[in-house]
Each structure stands twice: as structure tokens, then as C-alpha cells.
Amino acid sequence: MKRSFWLVVLALLSLAPTQAQSLTGEWQGVETDTGEPGAVWPAVLRLQKSSGTNVFGVLYQEVGGEPGVSATFQMAGTRTAAGLRLEHVRKLTETGRTPFSYWCEGSITFTYDPALEKLTGRATYNPLNDCDKGTLTFYRVRLKSAATVPAGVETTLRVSGRNVLWYTDASLKQPVATGNTYRTKLSKTTTFYLRQSYYPTRQSTAVPITIRVSGTPPAATSAPTPPTPTAPPDTTRLAPLVADRPVVLPTVLFRLGTAELLPEAQPALQQLAAELKARPSLRLRVAGHTDRIGEPQKNQILSEQRAEAVKQRLVQLGVNEARISTIGYGDARPLHPSPDARNRRVEVSAETE
């Protein structure tokens, strides 16, 4: 396999010299149009502003499915009317190098979509083996709703990004939402930590978003005191994960091309294990799925491995393995147009005897 890394760069939109949108920070994305069907290169790029209209940054990229094969480049460029043009300056680090690996370098021109915080670009590479052109897509997490909300009032928070996961802690162990919106009621200033599961890499980090709270919560209206329950509520029935029909576990995702669970999968699997322990007669079926990238036969095997990885984690959490069956569907049942990390998923359902 050729280890050419289509080096990612970010674009900065300049509506006018005095009204330029700052695009500094971290972007996450992928190159898919590389002349190698099924090949992808997940990437992260961090940009900073230099003098005038100049920018510079560091670009990190992995070979899809082989996170141990990666490279980091120094990048520099200039803003244009529609975005940014960047050049590869020099390679800073490289891992997984072989006698047959090489990198494509040259220039990349990006356009910027401010509504989606999306960068779309075309690369023109210097002639080297089959290096010629590349297509790149990147997204950035940014707050799109008000940064200050009234205390105690239900509010919808909106952010940009692709396949966004919301957490309330920096260690990413307490997920609260997925997607670009989160409806909540805050009583104090709160920081959320957001990650994109769109082609995550080893260098991907959580983006902190702080929501400030103003005023005091509305006074609570008096209400009749409810009768004291005679028995504690059965919390296992409030929000069960397992039903008769397949249910997608949105935070149980995998590293591209592998059956390696991403860290954000653990809280949902712990909740699932607790539910199985509370419902001892329940038998679980775990179905694995892949994105529609690569060879169908390999994807079939990978989907089975992903289902098995979830089963083994549940067994580690104390669930009897005899209660869990697994199946893989390969890339036959995508939920979203490929490539999309949400297709690399598992679904769980109750299995009848």
C-alpha cells in the first residue's frame, strides 16, 4: 500500500481585509479523493495568525486504519478572497516509515463555508510517483448560539462541527448529547467539552465551550407535595438502552478501519452492562456495521469483529457471555452517505428465546 499522505491545510475566508473571519484553532477532517479507491487520510491541523494576511500552522495526518503510520508538517500560507492557499514547508516528524512510503507535497487551496465552519479544498502536488491532486474536507467546532444564557431557562445550544459528541468533563467520561444542538437548563456558568467523531486521530482533542449564565433562576411556583412513594422507583426502566427493535448506541464508535473502541464508548457500555445486570432474564444481540469504504469482504469481517469487541467489553464489566450473541452486517446497512464515522457503529436489541 502506498503511504502517501495528502497533507491537509486549512482555509481562511476573507470577506474584506478589515472583516476577515478568524479561522485559527483546530480543524479535523479527511482526504478521500486520492486515486486509491477506499483509501482515506484522517487529519488535524492547527492554525495561527502571522503578520498581515499570513498564517502558519502544523498539520498532522494518519493513514486510515493504520494510526501508527503518521506524519506532521509545518505549513504556511496567505489568505485569499475565498479562503486560503497554503504550502508545505517541511516535515517535522514521521512514524511507520518504510522503503516504499512517500509523502505528497505541494500547495492546497481552500474555500471556507462560515455557516458550517467547513473547509473544502483542492491540492496540487509536486510530481512524485502518482502524486497529482487531492480533495480535502475539514470541520471546526465553534459555538453558534449565544455565549450567555439566562439562568434556569431551557435553552438550545448550537455548535458547528461534524458528528459532535458533548461531555461535561475534560476526561470525556460523562457524555450528555450528540449532534450539533443540546437543549438544557443551566443554573451556573458551565464548560462543555466537544469532540468530533468525524475521522478522529490520535492527535484529536476536545474543544472546550463555556456557556455563561446571567441573572437568577425564576422563582419556583408552589405545587402540591406529591405523595411519598411506597417503594423506590425502578431506575432501570426510566431510559432502557435495550428494546425489541435494534437501537443505535451513538457514542459507541470505532477507530477507522479497526475494531478498537474509541474512549467515548465506555460510558454507554457501562450503562448497558448495568441494565443487563438489572434485567437478568434479558438476552442481548449486538450487530456490527462498517462504513462503505474499502472491500466488502473485509468490511464484513470488520463488522463481526466490532460486535465481538462490544461483547468482550460487556463481559469484562461482569455480564455473562452466554447472554450475548453477535452478528456483523459489513457495509450493507449504512445510515448515512459514506464516508461518515456514524456508519462505524453497533446496534443492540433484545433477543427472544
Short mmCIF file of C-alpha atoms in Angstrom, two decimals:
data_model
loop_
_atom_site.label_atom_id
_atom_site.label_comp_id
_atom_site.label_asym_id
_atom_site.label_seq_id
_atom_site.Cartn_x
_atom_site.Cartn_y
_atom_site.Cartn_z
CA MET A 1 0.00 0.00 0.00
CA LYS A 2 1.36 3.42 -0.90
CA ARG A 3 1.79 5.57 2.15
CA SER A 4 1.27 8.93 0.51
CA PHE A 5 -0.19 11.44 2.94
CA TRP A 6 -2.35 14.07 1.34
CA LEU A 7 -1.38 16.89 3.53
CA VAL A 8 -4.19 18.87 4.94
CA VAL A 9 -4.42 22.54 5.13
CA LEU A 10 -6.97 24.99 6.26
CA ALA A 11 -8.61 27.89 4.62
CA LEU A 12 -9.31 31.32 5.94
CA LEU A 13 -12.14 33.30 4.46
CA SER A 14 -11.51 36.98 3.91
CA LEU A 15 -14.66 38.94 3.20
CA ALA A 16 -12.61 42.14 3.29
CA PRO A 17 -9.25 42.95 4.86
CA THR A 18 -10.95 44.56 7.87
CA GLN A 19 -13.76 41.98 8.15
CA ALA A 20 -11.84 38.72 7.85
CA GLN A 21 -13.23 35.78 9.79
CA SER A 22 -10.57 34.32 12.05
CA LEU A 23 -10.04 30.65 11.32
CA THR A 24 -7.32 29.97 13.84
CA GLY A 25 -7.62 26.92 16.02
CA GLU A 26 -8.08 23.21 15.42
CA TRP A 27 -9.78 21.64 12.41
CA GLN A 28 -10.47 17.96 11.85
CA GLY A 29 -11.05 16.21 8.55
CA VAL A 30 -10.02 13.76 5.88
CA GLU A 31 -8.84 13.35 2.32
CA THR A 32 -10.74 10.79 0.26
CA ASP A 33 -10.05 11.54 -3.40
CA THR A 34 -6.53 10.18 -3.57
CA GLY A 35 -6.63 7.96 -6.65
CA GLU A 36 -6.74 4.94 -4.34
CA PRO A 37 -10.32 3.64 -4.02
CA GLY A 38 -11.28 3.19 -0.38
CA ALA A 39 -8.20 4.97 0.97
CA VAL A 40 -8.61 7.79 3.49
CA TRP A 41 -6.21 10.01 5.42
CA PRO A 42 -7.70 11.42 8.68
CA ALA A 43 -6.06 14.66 9.74
CA VAL A 44 -5.85 17.50 12.25
CA LEU A 45 -4.48 20.96 11.53
CA ARG A 46 -3.88 23.77 13.99
CA LEU A 47 -3.56 27.28 12.57
CA GLN A 48 -2.27 30.55 13.98
CA LYS A 49 -2.26 34.03 12.55
CA SER A 50 1.04 35.53 11.44
CA SER A 51 1.67 39.05 10.19
CA GLY A 52 -0.78 40.75 7.85
CA THR A 53 -2.76 38.17 5.90
CA ASN A 54 -0.25 35.40 6.53
CA VAL A 55 -0.95 32.27 8.56
CA PHE A 56 1.10 29.31 9.71
CA GLY A 57 0.34 26.01 11.37
CA VAL A 58 1.07 22.35 11.98
CA LEU A 59 -0.60 19.56 10.05
CA TYR A 60 -0.87 16.01 11.43
CA GLN A 61 -2.17 13.12 9.34
CA GLU A 62 -2.59 9.36 9.66
CA VAL A 63 -3.11 6.56 7.18
CA GLY A 64 -6.71 5.39 7.57
CA GLY A 65 -6.81 2.19 9.57
CA GLU A 66 -3.11 2.47 10.43
CA PRO A 67 -2.79 5.16 13.11
CA GLY A 68 0.83 4.12 13.70
CA VAL A 69 1.69 5.47 10.25
CA SER A 70 1.59 9.25 10.50
CA ALA A 71 3.40 12.48 9.75
CA THR A 72 3.46 16.07 10.93
CA PHE A 73 4.23 19.02 8.66
CA GLN A 74 4.88 22.70 9.15
CA MET A 75 2.53 24.72 6.93
CA ALA A 76 2.48 28.37 5.90
CA GLY A 77 0.33 30.43 3.56
CA THR A 78 -1.68 33.50 2.70
CA ARG A 79 -5.37 34.25 2.83
CA THR A 80 -7.30 34.75 -0.40
CA ALA A 81 -10.69 36.28 -1.21
CA ALA A 82 -12.41 32.90 -0.87
CA GLY A 83 -10.18 31.25 1.68
CA LEU A 84 -6.53 30.35 1.91
CA ARG A 85 -3.62 28.96 -0.04
CA LEU A 86 -1.01 27.03 1.94
CA GLU A 87 2.31 25.41 1.14
CA HIS A 88 4.11 22.54 2.82
CA VAL A 89 7.20 23.99 4.45
CA ARG A 90 8.95 20.97 5.96
CA LYS A 91 8.25 17.63 7.55
CA LEU A 92 8.60 17.72 11.33
CA THR A 93 8.01 14.08 12.30
CA GLU A 94 7.12 10.77 10.68
CA THR A 95 6.18 7.36 12.07
CA GLY A 96 5.80 3.99 10.37
CA ARG A 97 8.15 4.84 7.52
CA THR A 98 9.03 2.05 5.07
CA PRO A 99 11.29 1.91 1.99
CA PHE A 100 8.16 2.20 -0.15
CA SER A 101 6.43 5.07 1.63
CA TYR A 102 6.42 8.64 0.46
CA TRP A 103 4.51 11.83 1.01
CA CYS A 104 2.81 14.13 -1.46
CA GLU A 105 3.70 17.79 -1.02
CA GLY A 106 2.78 20.97 -2.85
CA SER A 107 0.05 23.56 -2.37
CA ILE A 108 -3.60 23.41 -1.30
CA THR A 109 -6.28 25.99 -2.00
CA PHE A 110 -9.31 26.05 0.29
CA THR A 111 -12.69 27.74 0.37
CA TYR A 112 -14.50 28.40 3.63
CA ASP A 113 -18.18 27.90 4.47
CA PRO A 114 -18.83 30.09 7.56
CA ALA A 115 -22.29 28.61 8.23
CA LEU A 116 -20.94 25.08 8.58
CA GLU A 117 -17.40 26.02 9.65
CA LYS A 118 -16.32 23.78 6.79
CA LEU A 119 -13.21 23.90 4.63
CA THR A 120 -13.17 22.31 1.19
CA GLY A 121 -10.01 22.27 -0.84
CA ARG A 122 -8.10 21.00 -3.81
CA ALA A 123 -4.43 20.10 -3.55
CA THR A 124 -1.93 20.31 -6.37
CA TYR A 125 1.09 18.19 -5.52
CA ASN A 126 4.62 18.17 -6.82
CA PRO A 127 5.27 15.25 -9.23
CA LEU A 128 6.34 12.20 -7.22
CA ASN A 129 5.24 8.72 -8.27
CA ASP A 130 1.44 9.09 -8.55
CA CYS A 131 1.13 12.35 -6.60
CA ASP A 132 -1.03 14.78 -8.54
CA LYS A 133 -4.22 16.12 -6.91
CA GLY A 134 -6.33 15.63 -3.81
CA THR A 135 -9.71 16.65 -2.37
CA LEU A 136 -9.93 17.61 1.31
CA THR A 137 -12.78 18.33 3.74
CA PHE A 138 -12.49 19.72 7.27
CA TYR A 139 -14.78 20.94 10.06
CA ARG A 140 -14.27 23.07 13.15
CA VAL A 141 -16.21 23.09 16.42
CA ARG A 142 -17.44 26.57 17.23
CA LEU A 143 -20.31 27.96 19.29
CA LYS A 144 -23.13 29.19 17.02
CA SER A 145 -25.65 30.25 19.67
CA ALA A 146 -25.40 32.86 22.41
CA ALA A 147 -22.44 32.54 24.78
CA THR A 148 -24.57 33.82 27.68
CA VAL A 149 -27.96 32.37 28.61
CA PRO A 150 -30.50 33.25 31.32
CA ALA A 151 -30.30 31.20 34.50
CA GLY A 152 -32.82 28.42 34.93
CA VAL A 153 -34.37 28.81 31.47
CA GLU A 154 -34.36 25.95 28.98
CA THR A 155 -32.11 26.93 26.10
CA THR A 156 -30.87 25.27 22.91
CA LEU A 157 -27.10 25.41 22.49
CA ARG A 158 -25.85 25.16 18.90
CA VAL A 159 -22.37 24.40 17.62
CA SER A 160 -20.70 23.67 14.30
CA GLY A 161 -18.74 20.52 13.58
CA ARG A 162 -19.35 17.03 12.21
CA ASN A 163 -20.57 14.12 14.34
CA VAL A 164 -20.19 16.14 17.55
CA LEU A 165 -20.09 14.44 20.97
CA TRP A 166 -20.81 16.55 24.10
CA TYR A 167 -19.23 15.90 27.52
CA THR A 168 -19.41 17.68 30.85
CA ASP A 169 -15.87 16.73 31.92
CA ALA A 170 -12.42 17.15 30.40
CA SER A 171 -11.67 13.44 30.80
CA LEU A 172 -14.61 12.67 28.45
CA LYS A 173 -16.30 10.18 30.77
CA GLN A 174 -19.68 11.93 31.13
CA PRO A 175 -21.44 12.22 27.74
CA VAL A 176 -24.62 14.30 27.67
CA ALA A 177 -25.54 14.71 23.99
CA THR A 178 -24.63 14.06 20.37
CA GLY A 179 -25.07 16.25 17.31
CA ASN A 180 -25.00 20.00 16.74
CA THR A 181 -27.62 21.01 19.31
CA TYR A 182 -28.15 20.41 23.01
CA ARG A 183 -31.22 21.62 24.87
CA THR A 184 -30.54 22.18 28.54
CA LYS A 185 -31.27 24.37 31.55
CA LEU A 186 -28.22 25.90 33.28
CA SER A 187 -28.04 27.47 36.72
CA LYS A 188 -24.36 28.42 36.62
CA THR A 189 -21.56 29.03 34.13
CA THR A 190 -20.70 25.67 32.59
CA THR A 191 -17.93 24.37 30.31
CA PHE A 192 -18.71 21.56 27.88
CA TYR A 193 -16.04 19.55 26.10
CA LEU A 194 -16.83 18.69 22.50
CA ARG A 195 -15.21 16.15 20.19
CA GLN A 196 -15.82 15.36 16.56
CA SER A 197 -16.08 11.67 15.74
CA TYR A 198 -15.63 12.51 12.06
CA TYR A 199 -12.36 10.72 11.27
CA PRO A 200 -10.77 11.07 14.72
CA THR A 201 -6.99 10.73 15.03
CA ARG A 202 -4.56 10.21 17.87
CA GLN A 203 -3.99 13.95 17.86
CA SER A 204 -7.66 14.96 18.02
CA THR A 205 -8.55 16.89 21.16
CA ALA A 206 -11.72 18.06 22.88
CA VAL A 207 -12.75 21.68 22.32
CA PRO A 208 -13.95 23.48 25.47
CA ILE A 209 -17.09 25.60 25.05
CA THR A 210 -18.02 27.79 28.02
CA ILE A 211 -21.62 28.99 28.45
CA ARG A 212 -22.06 31.84 30.90
CA VAL A 213 -25.23 32.27 32.93
CA SER A 214 -26.80 35.61 33.76
CA GLY A 215 -29.40 36.58 36.31
CA THR A 216 -31.07 34.32 38.83
CA PRO A 217 -33.34 31.34 38.17
CA PRO A 218 -37.08 32.11 38.05
CA ALA A 219 -38.85 31.61 41.34
CA ALA A 220 -40.38 28.18 41.56
CA THR A 221 -44.16 28.11 41.66
CA SER A 222 -45.71 26.33 44.59
CA ALA A 223 -47.14 22.94 43.85
CA PRO A 224 -48.82 20.26 45.92
CA THR A 225 -46.39 17.96 47.63
CA PRO A 226 -46.50 14.62 45.83
CA PRO A 227 -47.21 11.57 47.94
CA THR A 228 -44.19 9.66 49.14
CA PRO A 229 -43.76 6.52 47.05
CA THR A 230 -44.03 3.27 48.91
CA ALA A 231 -41.02 1.85 47.07
CA PRO A 232 -38.03 3.39 45.28
CA PRO A 233 -38.52 3.82 41.53
CA ASP A 234 -37.10 1.19 39.21
CA THR A 235 -34.45 3.32 37.52
CA THR A 236 -33.62 0.56 35.06
CA ARG A 237 -36.99 1.26 33.41
CA LEU A 238 -36.61 5.02 33.03
CA ALA A 239 -34.42 5.01 29.95
CA PRO A 240 -33.54 1.47 28.90
CA LEU A 241 -30.99 1.09 26.14
CA VAL A 242 -32.30 -2.30 25.00
CA ALA A 243 -35.61 -2.75 23.17
CA ASP A 244 -37.12 -5.34 20.85
CA ARG A 245 -36.07 -3.30 17.80
CA PRO A 246 -32.38 -2.51 17.13
CA VAL A 247 -31.15 0.63 18.89
CA VAL A 248 -28.04 2.51 17.76
CA LEU A 249 -25.59 3.44 20.52
CA PRO A 250 -24.46 6.81 19.11
CA THR A 251 -21.32 7.18 21.23
CA VAL A 252 -20.10 3.60 20.73
CA LEU A 253 -17.80 4.25 17.78
CA PHE A 254 -14.60 2.71 16.48
CA ARG A 255 -11.28 3.90 15.14
CA LEU A 256 -11.30 3.92 11.34
CA GLY A 257 -10.56 0.50 9.83
CA THR A 258 -10.29 -1.27 13.20
CA ALA A 259 -12.38 -2.88 15.94
CA GLU A 260 -10.77 -0.56 18.52
CA LEU A 261 -13.40 1.20 20.59
CA LEU A 262 -12.97 4.95 20.96
CA PRO A 263 -12.73 6.25 24.56
CA GLU A 264 -16.15 7.90 24.38
CA ALA A 265 -17.75 4.45 24.01
CA GLN A 266 -17.08 3.45 27.62
CA PRO A 267 -19.89 5.32 29.47
CA ALA A 268 -22.60 3.87 27.20
CA LEU A 269 -21.18 0.36 27.55
CA GLN A 270 -21.08 0.73 31.33
CA GLN A 271 -24.73 1.80 31.29
CA LEU A 272 -25.61 -1.14 29.04
CA ALA A 273 -23.82 -3.58 31.37
CA ALA A 274 -25.70 -2.15 34.36
CA GLU A 275 -29.01 -2.61 32.56
CA LEU A 276 -28.21 -6.23 31.69
CA LYS A 277 -27.34 -6.93 35.33
CA ALA A 278 -30.62 -5.36 36.45
CA ARG A 279 -32.57 -7.46 33.92
CA PRO A 280 -31.13 -10.95 34.42
CA SER A 281 -33.57 -12.63 32.02
CA LEU A 282 -32.63 -10.35 29.12
CA ARG A 283 -30.54 -11.74 26.28
CA LEU A 284 -28.73 -9.25 24.06
CA ARG A 285 -27.95 -9.24 20.37
CA VAL A 286 -25.09 -6.99 19.19
CA ALA A 287 -24.92 -6.13 15.48
CA GLY A 288 -21.76 -4.63 13.99
CA HIS A 289 -21.63 -2.28 10.98
CA THR A 290 -18.94 -0.52 8.92
CA ASP A 291 -18.67 2.49 6.68
CA ARG A 292 -18.88 1.85 2.95
CA ILE A 293 -15.13 2.29 2.38
CA GLY A 294 -12.84 -0.46 1.18
CA GLU A 295 -13.54 -4.03 0.16
CA PRO A 296 -16.94 -5.52 1.12
CA GLN A 297 -15.41 -8.83 2.25
CA LYS A 298 -13.02 -7.09 4.62
CA ASN A 299 -15.83 -4.87 5.90
CA GLN A 300 -17.91 -7.97 6.69
CA ILE A 301 -15.10 -9.37 8.83
CA LEU A 302 -14.55 -5.99 10.48
CA SER A 303 -18.24 -5.65 11.39
CA GLU A 304 -18.16 -9.05 13.09
CA GLN A 305 -15.02 -8.04 14.98
CA ARG A 306 -16.69 -4.82 16.17
CA ALA A 307 -19.70 -6.67 17.50
CA GLU A 308 -17.36 -9.09 19.27
CA ALA A 309 -15.36 -6.18 20.75
CA VAL A 310 -18.54 -4.82 22.35
CA LYS A 311 -19.42 -8.26 23.69
CA GLN A 312 -15.97 -8.71 25.24
CA ARG A 313 -16.18 -5.30 26.91
CA LEU A 314 -19.57 -6.21 28.41
CA VAL A 315 -18.11 -9.49 29.67
CA GLN A 316 -15.27 -7.53 31.30
CA LEU A 317 -17.95 -5.43 33.01
CA GLY A 318 -19.50 -8.55 34.56
CA VAL A 319 -22.12 -9.74 32.04
CA ASN A 320 -22.30 -13.48 31.38
CA GLU A 321 -21.10 -14.04 27.81
CA ALA A 322 -23.77 -16.71 27.28
CA ARG A 323 -26.37 -13.91 27.33
CA ILE A 324 -24.81 -12.07 24.38
CA SER A 325 -24.89 -13.05 20.70
CA THR A 326 -23.17 -11.15 17.89
CA ILE A 327 -23.64 -10.66 14.16
CA GLY A 328 -21.97 -8.50 11.50
CA TYR A 329 -23.61 -6.82 8.51
CA GLY A 330 -20.49 -5.34 6.90
CA ASP A 331 -21.24 -2.18 4.89
CA ALA A 332 -24.67 -3.39 3.75
CA ARG A 333 -26.69 -1.12 6.06
CA PRO A 334 -25.20 2.39 6.21
CA LEU A 335 -27.26 5.05 7.97
CA HIS A 336 -25.53 8.00 6.28
CA PRO A 337 -23.79 8.65 2.93
CA SER A 338 -20.21 7.40 3.12
CA PRO A 339 -17.70 8.36 4.29
CA ASP A 340 -19.26 9.01 7.72
CA ALA A 341 -17.99 7.85 11.11
CA ARG A 342 -21.57 7.22 12.27
CA ASN A 343 -21.75 4.21 9.95
CA ARG A 344 -18.98 2.55 12.02
CA ARG A 345 -21.44 1.57 14.73
CA VAL A 346 -23.14 -1.16 16.71
CA GLU A 347 -26.82 -1.73 17.32
CA VAL A 348 -28.26 -3.66 20.24
CA SER A 349 -31.61 -5.37 20.64
CA ALA A 350 -33.34 -7.82 22.92
CA GLU A 351 -33.04 -11.39 21.67
CA THR A 352 -36.03 -13.62 22.14
CA GLU A 353 -35.56 -17.23 23.16
#
